[in-house]
XYZ file of C-alpha atoms in Angstrom:
754
model
C 219.070 42.806 -23.431
C 218.314 41.433 -19.895
C 220.621 38.524 -20.708
C 223.462 40.914 -21.484
C 222.868 42.818 -18.231
C 222.916 39.479 -16.345
C 226.194 38.582 -18.066
C 227.691 41.926 -17.168
C 226.561 41.644 -13.551
C 228.097 38.137 -13.343
C 231.406 39.390 -14.856
C 231.610 42.172 -12.359
C 230.801 39.889 -9.411
C 233.431 37.342 -10.588
C 236.125 40.000 -10.288
C 234.881 41.823 -7.237
C 236.805 41.754 -4.023
C 235.024 39.580 -1.431
C 235.084 40.729 2.201
C 237.359 38.918 4.638
C 236.137 35.596 6.088
C 235.154 37.138 9.404
C 233.006 39.710 7.688
C 231.269 37.060 5.609
C 230.298 35.279 8.773
C 229.170 38.493 10.404
C 226.939 39.455 7.490
C 225.317 36.107 7.392
C 224.689 36.006 11.088
C 223.445 39.643 11.091
C 220.590 38.542 8.757
C 219.849 35.500 10.816
C 220.946 33.124 8.124
C 222.292 29.600 8.867
C 225.100 28.072 6.916
C 222.727 25.481 5.571
C 220.365 28.127 4.214
C 223.185 29.805 2.349
C 224.451 26.502 1.053
C 221.028 25.509 -0.174
C 220.562 28.856 -1.914
C 223.922 28.599 -3.701
C 223.529 24.818 -4.356
C 226.776 23.864 -2.683
C 227.627 21.763 0.321
C 227.424 23.123 3.839
C 231.177 22.355 4.201
C 231.899 24.623 1.237
C 230.224 27.636 2.866
C 231.961 26.890 6.123
C 235.276 26.876 4.302
C 234.609 30.253 2.747
C 233.823 31.698 6.137
C 236.795 30.066 7.810
C 239.152 31.334 5.081
C 240.187 27.828 4.113
C 238.903 28.079 0.570
C 237.639 30.794 -1.799
C 234.494 30.580 -3.903
C 234.910 29.969 -7.673
C 232.539 30.923 -10.504
C 229.661 30.468 -10.941
C 229.055 30.238 -7.139
C 231.392 33.138 -6.524
C 229.107 35.449 -8.514
C 226.028 34.605 -6.472
C 227.965 34.647 -3.212
C 229.335 38.127 -3.952
C 225.864 39.344 -4.793
C 224.554 37.973 -1.488
C 227.323 39.633 0.504
C 226.851 42.913 -1.243
C 223.185 42.958 -0.457
C 223.786 42.116 3.157
C 226.518 44.725 3.430
C 224.008 47.345 2.325
C 221.633 46.210 5.056
C 224.269 45.779 7.728
C 227.255 48.040 7.140
C 230.324 47.389 9.294
C 230.224 50.313 11.629
C 233.278 51.426 13.551
C 232.768 52.216 17.223
C 232.627 55.966 17.785
C 234.438 57.553 20.720
C 232.275 57.671 23.835
C 230.996 61.145 24.579
C 231.777 62.809 27.824
C 228.267 62.136 29.062
C 228.034 58.880 30.930
C 226.518 56.079 28.891
C 226.220 52.311 29.030
C 228.331 49.731 27.192
C 227.518 48.781 23.545
C 225.298 45.747 23.012
C 227.895 44.325 20.632
C 231.300 45.191 19.414
C 233.509 44.538 16.418
C 236.618 45.928 17.911
C 237.894 47.654 21.053
C 235.886 50.758 21.634
C 237.579 54.148 22.160
C 238.086 55.040 25.789
C 235.583 57.480 27.237
C 237.322 60.636 28.554
C 236.890 61.662 32.178
C 234.639 58.627 32.811
C 235.193 55.833 35.338
C 235.821 52.672 33.182
C 235.341 49.112 34.283
C 237.873 46.446 33.071
C 236.136 43.326 32.073
C 237.524 39.856 31.269
C 238.188 38.948 27.682
C 235.399 37.414 25.697
C 236.060 35.286 22.634
C 234.659 35.813 19.141
C 232.769 32.607 19.717
C 230.888 34.178 22.596
C 229.823 37.090 20.412
C 228.820 34.833 17.586
C 226.804 32.735 19.985
C 224.538 35.649 20.661
C 223.599 36.261 17.052
C 220.528 34.127 17.251
C 221.937 31.483 14.873
C 221.285 28.830 17.528
C 220.400 25.867 15.245
C 223.324 25.726 12.921
C 223.613 22.028 12.214
C 227.006 20.454 11.749
C 227.544 17.561 9.388
C 230.209 14.947 9.429
C 232.335 16.796 6.901
C 231.654 20.358 7.861
C 234.637 22.353 8.872
C 233.797 25.064 11.346
C 235.526 28.350 12.188
C 238.823 28.043 13.986
C 239.041 28.249 17.712
C 238.147 31.841 18.761
C 240.878 34.264 19.738
C 240.168 36.207 22.879
C 239.323 39.888 22.293
C 239.141 42.606 24.924
C 235.740 43.402 26.284
C 234.496 46.992 25.945
C 234.607 49.205 28.999
C 231.459 49.926 30.904
C 230.607 53.371 32.079
C 228.446 54.172 35.073
C 225.068 55.835 34.925
C 223.370 57.320 37.903
C 219.845 56.320 38.597
C 217.184 56.998 41.292
C 214.345 54.467 40.766
C 213.387 51.376 38.859
C 210.775 53.151 36.789
C 213.075 55.995 35.709
C 216.138 53.802 34.977
C 216.341 52.109 31.630
C 219.364 50.221 30.480
C 221.003 52.136 27.609
C 223.242 50.403 25.098
C 225.199 52.209 22.357
C 225.395 49.921 19.369
C 228.749 49.355 17.765
C 227.366 47.124 14.981
C 224.247 45.485 13.685
C 224.885 42.015 15.071
C 222.419 41.175 17.846
C 223.833 39.889 21.134
C 220.895 37.912 22.246
C 219.494 34.473 21.627
C 216.452 36.205 20.212
C 218.179 36.885 16.896
C 217.168 40.612 16.996
C 213.910 40.175 18.952
C 213.613 43.589 20.617
C 211.956 41.979 23.694
C 215.192 40.100 24.373
C 217.725 42.636 23.119
C 220.084 42.043 25.992
C 220.189 38.278 25.807
C 218.805 35.341 27.769
C 220.384 36.015 31.082
C 222.451 38.279 33.336
C 224.853 37.749 36.179
C 224.198 40.310 38.900
C 227.209 41.377 40.965
C 228.198 44.301 43.217
C 231.495 46.045 42.400
C 233.966 47.509 44.865
C 232.236 50.879 44.554
C 228.940 49.337 45.761
C 227.249 49.615 42.332
C 225.006 46.678 41.325
C 225.819 45.499 37.797
C 224.245 43.011 35.449
C 226.667 41.265 33.163
C 224.958 40.019 29.965
C 226.094 38.094 27.001
C 228.475 39.729 24.447
C 230.149 41.929 27.085
C 227.137 44.117 27.800
C 227.011 45.457 31.409
C 223.964 47.187 32.774
C 223.489 49.218 35.939
C 220.851 47.710 38.265
C 218.918 50.162 40.371
C 216.948 47.609 42.331
C 217.562 47.605 46.069
C 215.471 44.520 47.007
C 214.861 41.152 45.437
C 211.271 42.056 44.521
C 212.529 45.173 42.833
C 215.152 43.193 40.981
C 212.418 40.901 39.631
C 210.395 43.920 38.560
C 213.355 45.511 36.826
C 214.239 42.237 35.032
C 210.723 41.911 33.568
C 210.144 45.616 32.810
C 213.469 47.076 31.911
C 216.260 44.545 31.381
C 215.042 43.123 28.054
C 216.186 39.571 29.021
C 214.762 36.342 27.796
C 214.749 34.041 24.745
C 212.273 33.154 22.035
C 210.548 29.809 22.057
C 212.213 26.825 20.399
C 209.026 25.477 18.782
C 205.953 27.115 17.283
C 203.488 26.049 20.093
C 205.954 26.614 22.821
C 206.691 29.413 25.268
C 209.378 32.041 25.300
C 212.181 31.356 27.863
C 211.958 33.263 31.048
C 214.859 35.596 31.895
C 217.562 34.028 34.080
C 219.243 36.035 36.886
C 222.439 34.664 38.389
C 223.263 36.063 41.765
C 226.894 36.219 42.899
C 227.860 36.190 46.637
C 228.082 39.932 46.736
C 224.662 40.317 45.208
C 223.216 37.855 47.682
C 224.523 40.008 50.533
C 223.098 43.144 48.920
C 219.637 41.616 48.684
C 219.606 40.102 52.178
C 220.305 36.497 51.243
C 222.796 34.188 52.864
C 226.017 33.531 50.817
C 225.709 29.821 51.756
C 222.874 27.723 52.991
C 222.917 26.199 56.467
C 222.973 22.428 56.835
C 219.286 22.410 57.483
C 218.481 24.700 54.539
C 220.742 22.647 52.254
C 218.966 19.474 53.300
C 215.558 21.140 52.603
C 216.879 22.642 49.317
C 215.485 26.115 50.147
C 215.200 28.968 52.593
C 212.466 28.671 55.248
C 209.234 30.384 54.408
C 209.768 32.751 57.387
C 212.897 34.233 55.860
C 212.709 38.007 55.499
C 213.360 37.942 51.694
C 210.632 35.336 51.163
C 208.265 37.618 53.084
C 209.325 40.509 50.914
C 208.286 38.599 47.772
C 204.943 37.647 49.416
C 204.229 41.224 50.315
C 204.972 42.321 46.741
C 202.556 39.566 45.607
C 205.143 37.394 43.963
C 204.911 33.568 44.236
C 207.406 30.812 44.391
C 207.099 27.331 42.959
C 207.022 24.265 45.228
C 210.811 24.182 45.302
C 210.786 27.528 47.099
C 213.716 29.928 47.255
C 216.527 27.527 46.629
C 219.542 27.212 44.275
C 217.188 27.342 41.243
C 214.148 29.473 42.120
C 211.246 30.530 39.965
C 209.500 33.784 40.982
C 206.288 34.471 39.247
C 202.781 35.910 39.168
C 199.868 33.933 37.710
C 199.623 34.600 34.004
C 196.878 36.661 32.664
C 196.176 35.763 29.080
C 199.414 35.731 27.210
C 201.161 37.994 29.715
C 203.693 35.799 31.490
C 205.598 37.281 34.431
C 208.288 34.859 35.603
C 211.937 35.192 36.476
C 214.339 32.377 37.343
C 217.133 32.736 39.780
C 220.414 30.717 39.745
C 222.552 30.924 42.841
C 225.988 29.229 42.295
C 227.157 29.570 45.881
C 224.189 27.431 46.842
C 225.458 24.680 44.566
C 223.137 25.596 41.622
C 225.974 24.805 39.186
C 226.983 21.283 40.116
C 230.787 20.832 39.580
C 230.145 17.446 38.034
C 228.408 19.152 35.151
C 229.745 22.744 35.259
C 233.281 22.232 36.559
C 234.528 25.493 38.058
C 231.928 27.702 36.509
C 230.537 28.722 39.941
C 233.906 30.330 40.770
C 234.274 32.342 37.549
C 234.194 36.159 37.545
C 230.663 37.525 36.610
C 231.571 38.448 33.081
C 233.100 35.063 32.352
C 230.163 33.244 34.003
C 227.819 35.225 31.747
C 229.743 34.070 28.775
C 229.645 30.431 29.693
C 225.951 30.384 30.533
C 225.163 32.557 27.542
C 226.876 30.178 25.132
C 224.995 27.217 26.673
C 221.713 29.168 26.587
C 222.003 30.073 22.943
C 223.117 26.704 21.736
C 221.070 24.439 24.052
C 218.435 26.519 25.942
C 218.347 28.892 28.915
C 219.121 26.616 31.948
C 215.993 25.596 33.859
C 217.822 23.937 36.785
C 220.482 21.294 36.731
C 221.730 19.984 33.396
C 219.407 17.004 33.958
C 216.361 19.189 34.454
C 217.375 21.234 31.406
C 217.842 18.144 29.248
C 214.309 17.110 30.096
C 212.867 20.588 29.627
C 214.524 20.771 26.196
C 212.480 17.717 25.066
C 209.264 19.470 26.141
C 210.355 22.820 24.670
C 210.936 21.193 21.254
C 207.711 19.131 21.506
C 205.195 21.167 23.592
C 202.328 18.974 24.726
C 199.588 21.257 23.316
C 198.978 23.615 20.469
C 196.276 26.049 19.420
C 193.508 24.370 17.328
C 192.036 25.694 14.132
C 189.357 28.367 14.668
C 185.928 26.934 15.526
C 182.611 28.220 14.203
C 182.859 31.256 16.452
C 186.414 32.008 15.331
C 187.908 30.893 18.650
C 190.915 28.641 19.078
C 191.249 25.962 21.776
C 194.096 24.010 23.229
C 194.561 20.571 21.616
C 197.084 17.808 21.662
C 200.266 18.553 19.774
C 201.014 15.601 17.519
C 204.433 14.063 18.089
C 204.550 15.113 21.741
C 203.975 13.113 24.912
C 200.881 15.096 25.717
C 199.985 16.905 28.963
C 198.915 13.907 30.967
C 201.183 11.123 32.336
C 200.711 7.567 31.177
C 201.303 4.394 33.141
C 204.348 2.288 32.389
C 204.138 -1.485 31.903
C 204.620 -3.489 35.030
C 207.961 -4.903 33.739
C 209.183 -1.289 33.113
C 208.340 -0.066 36.613
C 211.280 0.423 38.967
C 211.177 -1.218 42.355
C 208.802 0.502 44.751
C 206.436 1.719 41.989
C 202.718 1.675 42.864
C 202.124 -1.012 40.119
C 204.190 -3.403 42.219
C 202.510 -2.621 45.590
C 201.058 -6.167 45.750
C 204.430 -7.934 45.583
C 205.832 -9.381 48.818
C 207.905 -6.839 50.734
C 211.314 -8.386 50.116
C 210.571 -9.896 46.726
C 213.537 -9.493 44.226
C 212.350 -9.457 40.650
C 214.325 -11.483 38.174
C 214.972 -11.017 34.441
C 211.595 -12.535 33.606
C 209.761 -9.898 35.633
C 211.810 -6.751 35.131
C 213.121 -4.850 32.136
C 216.877 -4.280 32.817
C 218.376 -2.252 30.016
C 221.510 -0.610 31.305
C 224.975 0.371 29.987
C 227.824 -2.065 29.944
C 230.068 -2.962 32.891
C 232.034 -5.916 31.647
C 235.597 -7.144 31.688
C 237.528 -10.347 31.282
C 241.049 -11.653 32.082
C 243.615 -11.006 29.362
C 244.807 -13.845 27.163
C 248.378 -14.943 27.089
C 248.784 -13.309 23.654
C 247.455 -9.966 24.985
C 249.800 -10.092 27.920
C 252.736 -10.096 25.435
C 251.590 -6.697 24.070
C 252.718 -3.437 25.715
C 249.764 -1.215 25.955
C 246.070 -0.987 26.964
C 244.295 1.652 24.909
C 240.913 3.037 25.722
C 238.598 4.566 23.145
C 235.399 6.402 24.059
C 232.317 6.988 22.028
C 231.422 10.644 21.623
C 227.947 11.549 22.863
C 227.051 7.864 22.869
C 223.601 8.116 24.375
C 222.745 11.066 22.177
C 223.686 9.002 19.134
C 221.514 6.162 20.483
C 218.519 8.556 20.614
C 219.078 9.655 16.976
C 216.260 8.250 14.689
C 214.954 6.028 17.460
C 211.203 5.314 17.318
C 209.797 5.498 20.907
C 206.287 5.253 22.346
C 204.274 8.351 22.642
C 201.284 6.876 24.466
C 200.600 4.128 26.909
C 201.455 0.437 26.468
C 199.191 -2.421 25.148
C 199.662 -5.934 26.477
C 199.898 -8.660 23.771
C 200.215 -12.406 24.281
C 202.502 -14.443 21.947
C 203.145 -11.568 19.648
C 205.100 -11.669 16.382
C 208.151 -9.538 16.833
C 208.164 -6.305 14.907
C 211.356 -4.340 14.986
C 209.518 -1.110 14.026
C 207.223 -1.365 17.094
C 208.641 0.138 20.285
C 207.904 -1.722 23.470
C 209.158 -4.376 25.906
C 209.325 -8.049 24.908
C 209.604 -11.166 27.012
C 211.725 -13.499 24.923
C 214.446 -16.143 25.363
C 217.651 -15.089 23.712
C 219.898 -17.624 25.452
C 220.220 -19.569 22.114
C 222.052 -16.740 20.362
C 225.590 -17.977 19.842
C 228.237 -15.254 19.226
C 230.712 -17.812 17.871
C 228.897 -17.463 14.523
C 227.092 -14.255 13.627
C 225.928 -12.433 10.601
C 227.985 -9.320 9.897
C 226.426 -8.462 6.544
C 223.492 -9.314 4.390
C 224.955 -12.669 3.234
C 228.157 -12.537 5.246
C 228.860 -14.648 8.430
C 231.837 -14.532 10.743
C 233.256 -17.041 13.164
C 234.311 -15.469 16.431
C 235.616 -16.450 19.877
C 232.478 -15.922 21.949
C 234.427 -16.329 25.195
C 236.196 -13.033 24.456
C 233.034 -11.057 23.740
C 230.409 -9.572 26.015
C 226.836 -10.655 25.412
C 224.853 -7.857 23.847
C 221.804 -8.792 25.894
C 222.883 -8.045 29.431
C 224.702 -5.093 31.013
C 227.056 -7.488 32.753
C 227.956 -9.134 29.436
C 226.903 -12.488 30.674
C 224.921 -14.824 28.415
C 221.257 -14.809 29.344
C 219.963 -17.959 31.009
C 216.341 -17.956 29.891
C 213.370 -15.635 29.005
C 213.888 -12.021 29.945
C 212.383 -8.682 29.204
C 214.162 -6.579 26.458
C 213.536 -3.303 24.667
C 212.859 -3.471 20.967
C 216.428 -2.608 19.860
C 217.944 -5.507 21.804
C 215.572 -8.046 20.323
C 216.076 -6.529 16.868
C 219.798 -7.058 17.195
C 219.337 -10.759 17.837
C 217.459 -11.018 14.535
C 220.221 -8.965 12.857
C 222.807 -11.522 14.036
C 220.823 -14.163 12.247
C 218.730 -15.822 14.955
C 215.011 -16.395 15.272
C 213.081 -14.941 18.161
C 209.732 -16.010 19.607
C 208.403 -13.590 22.287
C 206.114 -15.007 24.993
C 204.392 -11.677 25.547
C 204.977 -8.018 25.102
C 203.929 -4.498 26.120
C 203.938 -2.462 22.881
C 203.129 1.101 21.987
C 201.184 1.625 18.787
C 201.285 5.349 19.157
C 204.913 6.105 18.538
C 207.259 8.422 16.771
C 210.822 9.838 16.607
C 210.298 12.012 19.579
C 213.997 12.543 20.414
C 215.213 13.587 16.889
C 215.002 17.315 17.409
C 216.455 16.938 20.931
C 219.394 14.963 19.506
C 219.987 17.422 16.671
C 220.068 20.439 18.902
C 222.455 18.933 21.391
C 224.603 17.526 18.548
C 224.900 20.929 16.921
C 225.656 22.567 20.270
C 228.408 20.017 20.913
C 229.998 20.165 17.463
C 229.870 23.966 17.208
C 231.506 24.337 20.653
C 234.205 21.774 19.821
C 234.842 23.596 16.524
C 235.336 26.753 18.540
C 237.970 24.865 20.490
C 239.737 23.846 17.266
C 238.392 20.315 16.951
C 236.626 20.157 13.555
C 234.426 17.423 12.073
C 236.502 16.974 8.905
C 239.938 16.286 10.520
C 242.016 13.347 9.478
C 242.463 10.704 12.211
C 245.951 11.808 13.156
C 245.037 15.523 13.122
C 241.874 14.730 15.216
C 244.011 12.968 17.865
C 246.386 15.994 17.913
C 243.499 18.474 18.151
C 242.008 16.669 21.076
C 245.183 16.562 23.081
C 244.741 19.941 24.826
C 241.507 21.286 23.547
C 240.325 22.192 27.093
C 243.300 24.418 27.582
C 242.600 26.524 24.513
C 239.516 28.092 26.071
C 238.656 26.624 29.537
C 235.322 28.456 29.599
C 234.127 26.855 26.346
C 235.423 23.467 27.685
C 232.998 23.992 30.592
C 230.206 24.380 28.006
C 231.184 21.072 26.419
C 231.001 19.305 29.765
C 227.597 20.823 30.469
C 226.252 19.707 27.042
C 227.415 16.171 27.651
C 225.801 16.183 31.151
C 222.558 17.517 29.619
C 222.321 14.423 27.441
C 222.923 11.926 30.192
C 221.000 13.775 32.842
C 217.997 14.422 30.590
C 217.730 10.710 29.737
C 218.116 9.781 33.411
C 215.275 12.088 34.367
C 212.939 9.894 32.226
C 213.048 7.372 35.091
C 213.604 9.653 38.050
C 213.357 7.818 41.346
C 211.892 9.112 44.683
C 213.917 11.885 46.325
C 213.046 11.708 50.029
C 209.930 13.573 50.973
C 208.852 10.755 53.295
C 208.289 8.321 50.421
C 207.557 4.669 51.116
C 207.643 1.715 48.662
C 204.340 1.293 46.919
C 203.445 4.969 47.115
C 203.542 7.367 44.086
C 206.328 9.986 44.070
C 206.266 13.455 42.558
C 208.060 12.545 39.226
C 205.266 10.146 38.308
C 202.902 13.120 37.698
C 205.015 14.242 34.723
C 204.196 13.129 31.188
C 207.941 12.946 30.734
C 208.297 10.231 33.306
C 208.888 7.535 30.698
C 211.211 4.646 31.787
C 210.423 2.860 28.491
C 212.043 5.632 26.522
C 215.079 5.712 28.643
C 215.374 1.886 28.307
C 215.059 2.113 24.530
C 217.856 4.694 24.298
C 220.230 2.676 26.525
C 219.370 -0.489 24.640
C 220.179 1.015 21.327
C 223.382 2.628 22.682
C 224.657 -0.729 24.019
C 223.672 -2.524 20.785
C 225.418 0.145 18.675
C 228.583 -0.405 20.664
C 228.429 -4.197 20.415
C 227.877 -3.997 16.680
C 231.136 -2.103 16.332
C 232.959 -4.510 18.625
C 231.769 -7.515 16.496
C 232.706 -5.820 13.229
C 236.164 -5.054 14.636
C 236.653 -8.579 15.917
C 235.552 -10.147 12.621
C 237.921 -7.983 10.627
C 241.004 -7.807 12.893
C 240.784 -10.723 15.339
C 241.063 -8.250 18.219
C 238.670 -8.457 21.246
C 238.033 -5.898 23.953
C 239.549 -6.441 27.362
C 237.005 -4.269 29.119
C 233.870 -2.203 28.349
C 232.305 0.387 30.611
C 229.336 2.269 29.313
C 230.750 3.986 26.180
C 234.413 3.195 26.820
C 236.206 0.153 25.242
C 239.759 -1.003 26.088
C 241.942 -3.061 23.715
C 245.443 -4.450 24.149
C 247.805 -3.126 21.516
C 251.456 -2.878 20.504
C 251.374 1.012 20.497
C 249.873 3.648 22.705
C 247.547 5.191 20.099
C 244.177 4.138 18.766
C 245.781 4.246 15.314
C 247.951 1.276 16.455
C 244.939 -1.088 16.456
C 242.114 0.571 14.564
C 241.998 -0.889 10.975
C 242.396 2.308 8.835
C 243.247 1.682 5.188
C 244.306 4.673 3.098
C 242.791 6.829 5.799
C 239.437 5.089 5.633
C 237.986 3.214 8.691
C 236.354 -0.233 8.720
C 232.727 0.163 7.559
C 230.503 -0.196 10.591
C 233.468 -0.388 12.946
C 235.161 2.255 15.103
C 236.020 5.516 13.497
C 238.011 8.388 15.032
C 236.158 11.721 14.896
C 234.172 14.245 16.908
C 230.718 13.489 15.621
C 228.337 11.615 17.979
C 228.853 7.924 17.581
C 232.473 8.250 16.510
C 235.263 7.609 18.953
C 238.070 9.545 20.602
C 241.144 8.453 22.587
C 240.209 8.002 26.262
C 243.595 6.979 27.728
C 246.527 4.557 27.577
C 248.201 2.474 30.326
C 250.672 -0.355 30.174
C 249.647 -3.979 30.177
C 251.865 -4.425 33.250
C 249.813 -1.706 34.956
C 246.625 -3.631 34.229
C 247.988 -6.878 35.487
C 249.410 -5.304 38.642
C 246.110 -3.568 39.479
C 244.174 -6.821 39.063
C 246.658 -8.699 41.120
C 246.728 -6.095 43.834
C 242.940 -6.359 44.334
C 242.870 -10.071 43.581
C 240.332 -9.336 40.855
C 241.170 -10.882 37.480
C 238.120 -9.356 35.963
C 238.493 -5.831 37.391
C 237.033 -3.359 34.920
C 240.126 -1.523 33.715
C 238.029 0.752 31.527
C 237.086 2.633 34.737
C 240.629 3.690 35.303
C 242.197 3.775 31.862
C 242.034 7.588 31.592
C 244.472 8.420 34.357
C 245.487 5.071 35.776
C 244.559 6.091 39.320
C 242.950 3.265 41.269
C 242.265 3.570 45.045
C 241.213 1.125 47.691
C 237.924 3.075 47.984
C 237.131 2.397 44.353
C 237.193 -1.322 45.040
C 235.380 -1.337 48.299
C 238.481 -2.060 50.412
């Protein structure tokens, strides 16, 4: 009988009307489910579920039966509520909205800037939705009107509690429904024309702020605002709430709108400033960086009770335009959206994008965890396997940058050569064009998406300190630095497959072993990926010595995956999907920034987080009276790891060279210039499709492939061959790196030291 019932249920489900695509997505997000979880349960591909939610495809039996059942159950738990008309009594804005709320009669309304569907979806807590190479993502969001905010009188911090009238079950915070963080990870505090202090949160929520001083604002944030975000890893810590202060809010709380030259140089307000004194009197503390563009205000934790609020002050240059574009000039609601999307997909900003990139590594791999209970039932702090630990480790002498304490005994003006110093950096190489290339019409640049993130993916790096080994046998699986002579590697004949060799014109190729592309002249220090590539090309290697790390692991995998997913999800919101054909991809990339400039800012910030985070692994001294041979502050961090940075850059450069070699072996085309992750080729046409060897829509295996995923390439820019020759002639530089200017063709005398 049960089988008959099951058959009847399936028959009904197969004919039932499924909710519209947007509702399917809402129901999944409301329950905190990722696309991958739904796909796994239904035994379909992730791309299939994405297609259902995007409205590109419809499910078919038998998956339709199960999908309909799932949606029915979720609809019972999370019914689609319509927004009721606001009562005549004053009330706060809804936490979330599914449509434009009815206007409140006889109540002062506040018009807010539009927020896209993507911003609301960002706040659902589904922050780790991975994206695969074939997964279509929802179309670019269409801007929807923000709900109006209504004022609410208040008299004190203790008596005022932010009230939010829910319009639907979808949470607006990164916390995925965590009541502690009901209002999201952050708020932008501003003062309106009526003098009312407002906190703009993610999802369009606006709260009244009763605090009249900065200490009171900190108290309100911790006790009433319900801001923050849950930890990214089991042993980690919840993210502290972030408060962004606009110029009007700075004036309200007695802070300068801009720092003086002296304060900007110091990076903080003086300790004698009246607001700093207010914090001291209220028993709040500041970290060593003081009250600056990114300030942390805290009280020492008692047990698990953590009291800390972070401030971001854009007018003090907290949001560097190189990473955040014009975010610092956005209206409060729009700025809350930009930072909220970034916070939910990457993490709540902890400082610059570089600082946040480094903090993300630690948040995903906290240095310690709670041990198993001892005989008395107590837990203790212990090392968290797979992390870098809580104590810094020394680098190898060859990995130390100039001025490091390990090099204090060197003569003052000694310049270390390749046999003394590990020098793994990105490419800066160019060559004169051949006569045949000069007959072509165009120079086309292609750029590798998230190149350094892709270089970190799956990379085995050292977790502990180095061990010195004499005359070692090279092991490609062992991270470290190797002193080896690779000058014998001849690029005129290289292995491009298991039993396949190719004859190339080595004079037209950069060497994979030096950033300048010059062939090495003798023994030099290299990271493991560089030496492994020499073996891959078919040549023997015999290291003289090495500093290796036996304690190792894929420390950066989680970091890469989170940043990858953030990048792909945001690009999908901008209409650039991972499953587009090459021609459609180029079309989608043409004006993606204009479709939603705010989300384009998030994309730039994500990219800056990758590069900046890796750069922080070898942070150099930053003033403070430092002298060569003395330690500097960054050396005290367990995340000061120049060997990890070198390994990522090495692998990124090798990945690029491997594609260049495959392309040359298959097409006979060689690059004219390479700069970091950008490669320039001479071609008959202006498009990458005019020289990339696609056959029936399929790219060369192991070569360049157009697409948005990290490691794939996009079009960087096109200029004429005549332009390239004219620029080189103007500066009398036949090897001027044209990749630096291929994007817009603008070259100035200043760029070339004139």
